[in-house]
Each structure stands twice: as C-alpha cells, then as structure tokens.
C-alpha cells in the first residue's frame, strides 16, 4: 500500500511526486487521467495551441456568459503528464509581492511573499544565475528566449514611448514595466514539471506512476480519507493510502472530486443524492480567472509567426534551435498601473509577434502583431458546480466573466493603451490596418461591445478550494492545505489560492507544491 496517493500529474502533482519520494522511505502513487507527454507538439514551444482540443486537452467550456454576449468560452487544460505545464505558453511569472502579502493578511500565516520566496528560488534553475530573488540550480529550467522576434523589440520600444519603463526581470524587486519574458524551456524545448521533477524521480522504486486512470471518488472511512477510487479500462479500482490522499487536479478537477466524494455545500450534494461527508460551503466557490482582450494590427513584415511552419523555419529550429518555432508566442509582457495610488499593477499585457486570435485555433497566416490587455485582479467571480453524479462528465464552469462593470472599464482602458503602443514611432513604417477590434470602434461603448465579443480566458483559473482561517466560512483548506473537517486529505494546486496573483499562475503553483512538500514532511515528524 502506498503511503501517499497523489491525484493529478500536473504542475503541482509532479513536484510532490518527486519531493515525497526523494528520501526513499515513503511509497508514492501518482494517478494521472491523461497519457504521456512524449509528443513533438508538446516539446516545440510555438506549437502549444495545436494541442488544444486534442486528447491531451480536457477541452472544457464554460456555461454561457451573459457578460460576454452569452458565449460559451473554451477552457483548455493539460490532460497528460505535466498537466497544463505541458500545454501552456511557458511564461515564467510569479506575480507581485503584494499578492502573497494579501494572502497572509487574510489570515494565512506563513504565506507572505517573504515566506514563499525561498520556494520560488528552490524550484528555479535560472540561466542568469542565483541572486537574492532567483535560484540558479533548481529543477525548473528558466531561461531567456532563444531567438526573440524583431517585432518584440518594437513592442517594448512602443511601450517605452507610452511611458512604460523597460525591465529585464518581472520577478525581482519591481514587477512594473515592459520586457521580453523569461520562459520555462531548456535547449529551446518546453521544460514542464514532468521534465523538471517527475522524469528524474521515476527511476525510484518507491514511486509508481499510473497514467490513463481517472479518479472518480475519494474513499472515506467516517471522515478519514483512506484511498481513491478510479476508472481504468472500463473498470472501477481503488488505490488505498496509508498516510494521505493529496488532490492535485487543479481548479476544476479538485473541487469536482471533492463534491463527488461528499465534501462540499450540503444542499448541492443532497440535491444530487450524494451522501454528505463534510458540509463545506466553499468547495467550487471563489472561482477567479484572468481575461484577455486583444488589439491586432497587420504589419508589413515577413518575419512574423505567420511563417512558423515554413520549411525554412522548421529547418532553423531543427538544426539551430532558433527561429519562429522556438518562440513561446507571447514573447513580451508589460505591467501597468492605470491610476496613482495602487499598491501594484492592475493590468498586464501579453504581446505576440504574430496574429494570435481565438486561442490560435484559426491558424491564420496574416502577418500581424497582437497586444492583449489582461485583467489581473478581476472583481468578477464565479463557481464550479456538479451537473450530475457522473464522475466522467464535465462540471458546470461559470466564471461570471465581466459581471462587475469595473472589469470591462479596465479592459477598455487597456485596449486604448495597446492602440497607443501600435501608434508609436517604433511601429512607423511597420503597422498597417487595425484588424481587431477595428478602426471604427472608437467610443467606450463600442470598445466595450468589442471586448465582450472577443475577450477570452488567459488560462489562469484559481481559487475553488481556497485556503483560509477557520473563521472564514468559505475556506476549504487550512494553511497546511489540509481539507477542513476531514483528515488525511489535502489539496495542493492553484485551487487553494485565496486570491489570484497578478501574473501567470504556473510558477506560483509550483512554489505552492514545494511549500506543501515541506508541510507534509513536518506533519510526518510529529
């Protein structure tokens, strides 16, 4: 019998599988619903959108969103070893110091920025070397882009003309500014948590990895978690856990599994005929995500990502590990405060030297450049609920996008700044016509309508099993990420974030898992 059963081999699960098996004294079983990450499209950086709506994607969609003209929004999530770290844009971004200080201020002792910084550094192997903010020898390879596109330099210069300072490091003393991203790559190939943590650990005899098995229920004896029921090849099987069950399924799967197992809002569970193990009103609540609204311009350059699949581009990547295919697409970011007095930026911009729209699914060949305004501290929140008791059915995902008018106003302001960047002298002689939202969209009302029509997820849902003090009625887990009201059960993934960080969420999820590994080890010693 394994000591630990981990559900989900994603950004957090791979970290825990490595750290909990490292001493050789404890047996670890890692369960993953998807399959292998051994596919060329996983490893080629610019190809990640070609994985969307394939068997390596959960292929979720939201409920109709009234704030987005009633659209059902596509939500890709990684369904393979490495999880979403095997399908993302590889941006290494931690968020602002104030994000984690806010977590501590909400009653989560030990989760301030100063508390988390050692775990960011522990995980990080930065090509620039170690310093007070960065790690140099951690398993997660963090590097500069191998071959940034010339358009990316123009975008950074355009932001500078608009008063946004240039930075080389979003993860150091100051987040504000514009610059080319660092990425989780190694030798111009994606470096997921499966590469960084899981693959080196799999040689250990005390670690077993089972892929192609989907967890369907947590097994309880009373209120103690004793194992996980899972679906494999048409059969139901049970993996027993001697010490703990650890959920690392992410912001969708972890609350879904808790609900299916009787941990959640009692009224919702009873309505579906699910026996209540623990009335936990916060399970599935507090769903928050980053939204992005893009401004796209045609350009008169041939060296955009529209040429990524040309024979020359393919050969350059294969033999030099450079060129368009070595791009993470969103090469540039910028962090901006829209008004004085803010403790941290309220808008992030993701910019690509190519026409990137509709998640890259359209495969447009138009030479262009994109700057997306991203809402990084949204006021709108939503929830995840069960549609049925079928564990293989997707839950209802309702992020409540743009239900708070303050969010739409910020995105409109962001689109105006993106336009100013394209109007800067840096793009003189390069820019052509505006493709989106379109030159005729001028007033606030017109831009707001365009945003509602075209806004999309930036793939950062968090918060549905939030961490919080006992006094918080919606807190699902405590500061050690133990599920409140039951025993031998933890949640370790982005769902535990009480608020959303100002930035991409993969690096924070890895740091959470590193910290959780220490908390689990501390409990073992008691």
XYZ file of C-alpha atoms in Angstrom:
526
model
C 0.000 0.000 0.000
C 1.403 3.442 -0.881
C 1.778 5.992 1.870
C 0.641 8.831 -0.389
C -1.799 8.735 -3.286
C -1.493 11.869 -5.429
C -4.301 12.639 -7.876
C -3.089 14.559 -10.936
C 0.370 14.702 -12.533
C 0.238 18.408 -13.337
C 2.270 21.389 -12.205
C 1.805 20.555 -8.516
C 1.466 16.766 -8.647
C 4.813 16.245 -10.373
C 6.547 18.384 -7.742
C 5.021 16.395 -4.893
C 5.728 13.037 -6.517
C 9.400 13.994 -6.646
C 9.731 15.603 -3.224
C 7.708 12.999 -1.276
C 9.585 10.059 -2.809
C 13.050 11.624 -2.577
C 14.059 10.125 0.783
C 13.217 6.598 -0.371
C 11.323 5.834 2.854
C 7.801 6.523 1.661
C 5.859 4.904 -1.130
C 4.081 7.265 -3.511
C 1.431 6.509 -6.128
C 0.718 9.196 -8.726
C -2.522 8.885 -10.703
C -2.995 10.781 -13.990
C -6.111 10.731 -16.168
C -4.193 11.618 -19.327
C -1.328 9.873 -21.028
C 2.261 10.512 -21.962
C 3.699 13.919 -22.809
C 6.044 12.309 -25.357
C 4.832 14.115 -28.461
C 6.696 16.603 -30.703
C 3.969 19.247 -30.363
C 4.440 19.203 -26.588
C 8.160 19.883 -26.881
C 8.147 22.502 -29.687
C 7.467 25.814 -27.901
C 5.399 27.610 -30.561
C 3.180 24.576 -31.208
C 1.244 24.570 -27.935
C -2.062 25.774 -29.411
C -2.062 22.763 -31.751
C -2.565 20.629 -28.630
C -5.864 22.356 -27.856
C -8.953 20.200 -28.477
C -6.891 17.036 -28.767
C -6.716 14.035 -26.445
C -4.051 15.913 -24.444
C -6.575 18.613 -23.528
C -9.538 18.329 -21.125
C -11.381 20.553 -23.619
C -13.606 22.288 -21.091
C -16.084 25.013 -21.861
C -17.923 27.377 -19.573
C -21.597 27.903 -19.129
C -22.990 30.725 -21.305
C -21.560 34.015 -20.066
C -24.033 36.930 -20.056
C -21.154 39.398 -19.749
C -19.591 38.009 -22.938
C -22.647 38.097 -25.187
C -23.839 34.720 -23.978
C -20.823 32.866 -25.334
C -19.604 29.533 -24.018
C -15.865 30.042 -23.525
C -13.283 27.413 -24.413
C -11.033 26.433 -21.473
C -8.063 24.249 -22.464
C -6.357 22.375 -19.624
C -3.490 19.905 -19.955
C -4.507 16.230 -19.793
C -1.163 14.435 -19.771
C 1.968 14.130 -17.662
C 2.908 17.674 -16.722
C -0.709 18.815 -16.898
C -1.102 22.404 -18.014
C 2.666 22.957 -17.750
C 2.794 20.733 -20.865
C 0.317 22.869 -22.798
C 0.959 26.451 -21.639
C 2.901 29.369 -23.141
C 5.835 28.711 -20.776
C 5.967 32.236 -19.313
C 7.833 32.257 -16.005
C 5.958 34.812 -13.915
C 5.435 34.860 -10.157
C 3.027 37.718 -9.565
C 3.508 40.777 -7.384
C 4.893 40.759 -3.834
C 1.589 42.292 -2.677
C -0.350 39.237 -3.849
C 1.187 36.958 -1.259
C 1.235 39.579 1.471
C -2.519 39.788 0.851
C -2.808 36.029 1.406
C -1.095 36.420 4.781
C -3.270 39.418 5.673
C -6.361 37.301 5.004
C -5.327 35.031 7.866
C -2.984 32.610 6.115
C 0.105 32.761 8.301
C 3.263 31.627 6.531
C 2.085 32.595 3.032
C 3.519 36.103 2.632
C 5.920 36.931 -0.186
C 8.861 36.587 2.196
C 7.580 33.128 3.147
C 7.140 31.988 -0.463
C 10.321 33.493 -1.928
C 12.521 30.580 -0.714
C 10.243 28.155 -2.568
C 10.309 30.174 -5.767
C 14.097 30.142 -5.509
C 14.238 26.441 -4.594
C 12.324 25.429 -7.701
C 14.163 27.725 -10.102
C 17.204 26.988 -12.207
C 17.648 30.379 -13.848
C 20.163 30.624 -16.675
C 21.167 34.067 -15.348
C 22.317 32.525 -12.077
C 21.280 32.850 -8.462
C 20.731 36.067 -6.534
C 18.522 37.225 -3.685
C 15.394 36.782 -5.826
C 16.325 33.857 -8.060
C 17.535 30.301 -7.806
C 20.288 29.035 -10.066
C 20.240 25.276 -9.564
C 16.587 24.294 -9.063
C 14.947 21.677 -11.289
C 12.740 24.120 -13.240
C 14.793 25.491 -16.122
C 14.111 29.221 -16.546
C 15.823 30.836 -19.489
C 15.761 33.779 -21.849
C 14.011 33.255 -25.164
C 16.437 31.618 -27.613
C 15.605 33.922 -30.526
C 13.211 36.793 -29.775
C 11.372 38.122 -32.796
C 12.377 41.620 -34.008
C 8.761 42.721 -33.595
C 9.036 42.039 -29.868
C 11.750 44.690 -29.573
C 9.447 47.157 -31.353
C 6.646 46.353 -28.897
C 8.906 47.018 -25.907
C 10.059 50.287 -27.508
C 6.446 51.231 -28.172
C 5.553 50.725 -24.519
C 8.527 52.875 -23.528
C 7.238 55.697 -25.758
C 3.928 55.393 -23.888
C 5.662 55.872 -20.539
C 6.072 52.221 -19.521
C 9.651 51.606 -18.379
C 11.652 48.716 -19.809
C 12.589 45.840 -17.494
C 14.618 42.642 -17.767
C 13.107 40.976 -14.714
C 9.428 40.865 -13.772
C 10.242 38.552 -10.851
C 12.714 40.678 -8.944
C 12.366 43.799 -6.824
C 9.796 45.501 -9.095
C 7.172 43.988 -11.380
C 6.182 47.173 -13.241
C 7.459 47.677 -16.768
C 7.652 46.058 -20.194
C 10.105 43.485 -21.452
C 10.743 40.134 -23.061
C 9.650 37.209 -20.905
C 11.775 34.537 -19.369
C 10.381 31.083 -20.121
C 10.417 27.508 -18.833
C 12.485 25.997 -21.632
C 15.699 24.037 -21.900
C 17.702 23.958 -25.116
C 14.773 25.665 -26.865
C 12.342 22.922 -25.814
C 9.482 23.097 -23.336
C 10.556 22.246 -19.793
C 7.410 21.194 -17.933
C 7.141 19.884 -14.390
C 7.121 16.396 -15.927
C 10.585 17.178 -17.311
C 11.847 19.050 -14.260
C 10.527 16.891 -11.424
C 8.784 13.709 -12.499
C 11.102 12.244 -15.101
C 14.192 12.184 -12.825
C 12.097 10.728 -9.976
C 10.558 7.852 -11.948
C 13.640 5.678 -11.547
C 12.914 5.378 -7.818
C 11.357 2.062 -6.807
C 9.159 3.777 -4.221
C 7.382 5.932 -6.842
C 4.709 4.432 -9.076
C 3.064 6.470 -11.847
C -0.191 5.273 -13.387
C -1.486 7.205 -16.402
C -4.781 6.746 -18.204
C -6.650 6.435 -14.900
C -9.250 8.997 -13.866
C -10.083 9.465 -10.205
C -13.816 9.218 -9.571
C -14.189 9.381 -5.781
C -12.237 9.809 -2.557
C -12.841 6.826 -0.299
C -13.679 7.763 3.303
C -13.939 5.770 6.490
C -16.029 8.168 8.513
C -14.283 11.462 7.875
C -10.840 9.984 7.199
C -9.688 9.683 3.594
C -8.336 6.180 3.055
C -7.935 5.989 -0.700
C -9.050 6.936 -4.181
C -11.486 5.155 -6.468
C -10.518 5.479 -10.122
C -11.715 4.470 -13.552
C -9.375 2.369 -15.680
C -10.141 0.491 -18.900
C -13.840 0.390 -18.099
C -13.345 -0.855 -14.536
C -13.524 0.783 -11.118
C -10.498 0.194 -8.910
C -9.353 1.560 -5.557
C -5.912 2.760 -4.508
C -5.560 2.796 -0.732
C -3.394 5.386 1.018
C -1.592 4.589 4.252
C -0.962 8.213 5.233
C -2.723 10.730 2.986
C -4.601 11.410 -0.208
C -3.411 14.570 -1.983
C -5.534 16.207 -4.684
C -3.534 17.997 -7.389
C -6.190 18.009 -10.096
C -6.345 21.768 -10.483
C -9.034 24.393 -10.145
C -11.656 22.318 -11.983
C -10.889 18.716 -11.110
C -10.072 19.092 -7.412
C -13.387 20.678 -6.371
C -15.252 18.311 -8.697
C -13.691 15.294 -6.968
C -14.415 16.707 -3.513
C -18.055 17.282 -4.460
C -18.432 13.797 -5.929
C -16.999 12.437 -2.668
C -19.403 14.259 -0.354
C -17.272 17.254 0.620
C -18.969 20.493 -0.376
C -22.135 22.562 0.070
C -24.617 20.217 1.740
C -27.617 21.488 -0.218
C -25.926 20.912 -3.577
C -24.795 17.431 -2.578
C -28.159 16.394 -1.150
C -29.971 17.585 -4.272
C -27.858 15.153 -6.287
C -28.253 12.311 -3.779
C -24.587 12.406 -2.706
C -24.115 11.489 0.994
C -22.579 14.432 2.854
C -19.237 13.667 4.482
C -18.470 17.296 5.283
C -20.610 20.387 4.703
C -18.013 22.721 3.170
C -19.779 25.683 1.532
C -16.647 26.994 -0.186
C -15.935 23.994 -2.424
C -16.293 25.213 -6.006
C -16.833 28.834 -4.972
C -14.404 31.768 -5.331
C -13.557 30.954 -8.967
C -11.400 33.718 -10.459
C -9.648 33.875 -13.832
C -7.627 36.287 -15.939
C -9.317 37.615 -19.084
C -7.505 38.988 -22.134
C -8.839 41.374 -24.786
C -6.635 41.827 -27.815
C -5.695 44.562 -30.237
C -4.374 43.148 -33.510
C -2.605 45.042 -36.288
C -1.465 43.869 -39.657
C 2.218 44.540 -40.338
C 4.300 44.665 -43.489
C 6.936 42.283 -42.179
C 7.522 38.723 -43.362
C 9.329 37.595 -40.200
C 6.235 37.178 -38.003
C 4.949 33.926 -36.529
C 2.734 33.556 -39.610
C 5.814 31.945 -41.180
C 6.363 29.495 -38.297
C 5.551 26.409 -40.366
C 7.546 27.358 -43.429
C 10.264 24.863 -44.471
C 12.984 27.374 -43.590
C 11.525 27.944 -40.127
C 11.267 24.205 -39.444
C 14.857 23.606 -40.568
C 16.148 26.513 -38.486
C 14.508 25.067 -35.393
C 15.630 21.504 -36.027
C 19.272 22.361 -36.692
C 19.850 25.600 -34.744
C 17.086 25.523 -32.087
C 16.174 29.064 -33.159
C 13.572 30.798 -35.271
C 9.818 31.045 -35.039
C 9.242 27.580 -33.590
C 11.461 28.422 -30.603
C 9.037 31.219 -29.680
C 6.576 30.902 -26.824
C 4.281 33.170 -28.919
C 3.575 35.618 -26.057
C 7.150 36.892 -26.068
C 6.537 40.254 -24.351
C 4.707 41.264 -21.184
C 4.051 44.616 -19.573
C 2.639 45.516 -16.153
C 0.879 48.857 -15.759
C -0.948 50.763 -13.024
C -3.898 52.592 -14.542
C -4.124 55.175 -11.782
C -1.933 56.522 -8.982
C -2.159 55.085 -5.505
C -2.470 51.434 -6.487
C -0.313 49.050 -4.457
C 0.517 47.068 -7.606
C -0.303 46.905 -11.335
C -3.909 46.228 -12.332
C -3.257 45.433 -15.995
C -0.843 43.001 -17.611
C -0.224 42.982 -21.351
C 0.743 39.896 -23.346
C 2.168 40.671 -26.765
C 2.943 38.352 -29.656
C 4.862 38.929 -32.904
C 2.030 37.304 -34.804
C -1.696 37.237 -35.415
C -2.852 35.307 -32.351
C -6.618 35.135 -32.010
C -9.209 32.541 -30.944
C -6.574 30.588 -28.955
C -4.506 30.097 -32.100
C -7.082 27.622 -33.412
C -7.762 29.552 -36.615
C -4.235 29.041 -37.974
C -4.353 32.499 -39.623
C -1.420 33.254 -41.927
C -1.820 37.037 -41.846
C 1.397 38.873 -40.900
C 0.472 40.762 -37.779
C 1.202 41.620 -34.167
C -1.038 41.287 -31.119
C -1.141 43.083 -27.783
C -3.630 41.720 -25.283
C -4.781 43.683 -22.246
C -5.137 41.251 -19.354
C -7.311 41.778 -16.297
C -5.060 40.571 -13.484
C -7.144 41.491 -10.405
C -10.708 40.981 -11.624
C -13.666 41.945 -9.491
C -15.926 39.312 -11.086
C -16.020 35.828 -9.555
C -17.837 32.590 -10.273
C -18.155 28.959 -9.269
C -17.875 25.333 -10.288
C -20.788 23.001 -9.562
C -21.758 19.460 -10.485
C -24.147 18.843 -13.348
C -24.594 15.207 -12.371
C -23.076 12.428 -10.286
C -21.267 11.024 -13.350
C -17.570 11.426 -12.454
C -16.574 11.305 -16.122
C -18.849 14.220 -17.065
C -17.528 17.765 -17.006
C -18.823 20.005 -14.203
C -20.595 23.305 -14.779
C -17.996 26.076 -15.058
C -19.397 29.570 -14.504
C -16.609 32.134 -14.022
C -19.053 35.070 -14.009
C -16.949 36.937 -16.549
C -17.460 40.712 -16.681
C -20.344 40.577 -14.226
C -18.715 43.540 -12.473
C -18.668 46.661 -14.649
C -15.294 47.719 -13.236
C -13.707 44.857 -15.163
C -14.998 45.960 -18.554
C -13.859 49.540 -17.904
C -10.307 48.340 -17.179
C -10.152 46.218 -20.315
C -11.357 49.128 -22.441
C -8.594 51.278 -20.940
C -6.100 48.515 -21.674
C -7.183 48.330 -25.308
C -6.648 52.076 -25.641
C -3.083 51.756 -24.321
C -2.392 48.866 -26.701
C -3.524 51.065 -29.570
C -1.159 53.815 -28.437
C 1.722 51.341 -28.480
C 0.931 50.448 -32.084
C 0.601 54.163 -32.899
C 4.093 54.890 -31.514
C 7.032 55.833 -33.731
C 8.501 52.381 -33.050
C 5.868 50.975 -35.433
C 6.129 53.737 -38.039
C 6.544 52.129 -41.441
C 5.632 48.711 -39.979
C 1.982 48.872 -38.959
C -0.837 48.504 -41.421
C -4.573 48.457 -40.652
C -6.096 47.506 -37.314
C -7.665 44.058 -37.559
C -9.249 43.895 -34.103
C -11.265 45.479 -32.598
C -11.290 47.551 -35.823
C -10.647 51.192 -36.632
C -14.347 52.032 -36.434
C -14.507 51.100 -32.760
C -13.774 54.406 -31.047
C -16.137 55.201 -28.180
C -16.096 53.497 -24.798
C -19.393 51.800 -25.626
C -18.080 50.490 -28.960
C -14.881 49.192 -27.377
C -16.814 47.603 -24.524
C -19.019 45.771 -27.035
C -15.924 44.572 -28.923
C -14.336 43.357 -25.690
C -17.464 41.421 -24.731
C -17.496 39.813 -28.172
C -13.820 38.815 -28.345
C -12.467 38.543 -24.777
C -11.074 35.123 -23.849
C -9.540 33.297 -20.908
C -5.792 33.572 -20.335
C -5.927 30.060 -18.846
C -5.410 31.016 -15.177
C -8.448 29.795 -13.180
C -7.813 29.634 -9.422
C -9.485 29.694 -6.041
C -12.162 26.959 -5.921
C -10.715 25.244 -2.813
C -9.486 28.407 -1.168
C -7.077 28.488 1.738
C -8.219 30.432 4.764
C -8.547 30.606 8.550
C -11.202 28.654 10.419
C -13.267 31.814 10.807
C -13.694 32.057 7.026
C -16.841 30.069 6.139
C -15.665 29.585 2.526
C -12.190 28.320 3.446
C -11.802 24.755 2.180
C -8.218 24.122 3.331
C -6.078 25.394 6.182
C -2.603 26.900 6.000
C -1.038 23.459 5.588
C -3.537 22.789 2.751
C -5.373 20.130 4.770
C -9.077 19.899 3.932
C -11.015 21.270 6.890
C -13.363 18.922 8.711
C -11.832 15.681 7.446
C -8.454 14.027 7.949
C -5.699 12.557 5.765
C -6.712 14.728 2.805
C -5.037 17.766 1.236
C -5.461 19.898 -1.856
C -2.265 21.198 -3.462
C -2.781 23.158 -6.675
C -3.996 26.547 -7.937
C -7.450 25.952 -6.478
C -6.143 26.772 -2.975
C -5.177 30.342 -3.893
C -7.447 32.651 -1.864
C -6.969 35.459 -4.395
C -5.497 35.447 -7.876
C -1.874 36.566 -8.354
C -1.060 39.452 -10.664
C 0.574 37.325 -13.308
C 0.719 33.880 -14.869
C -0.058 31.085 -12.442
C 2.279 28.188 -13.265
C 5.262 29.400 -11.219
C 3.106 30.170 -8.135
C 1.510 26.708 -8.349
C 4.953 25.097 -8.361
C 6.006 27.181 -5.338
C 2.813 26.157 -3.514
C 3.675 22.497 -4.127
C 7.242 22.992 -2.899
C 5.932 24.562 0.299
C 3.314 21.840 0.698
C 6.009 19.159 0.456
C 7.725 20.725 3.462
C 4.408 20.922 5.353
C 3.732 17.233 4.682
C 7.226 16.312 5.859
C 6.693 18.371 9.028
C 3.447 16.520 9.753
C 5.264 13.203 9.303
C 7.753 14.154 12.002
C 5.065 14.956 14.559
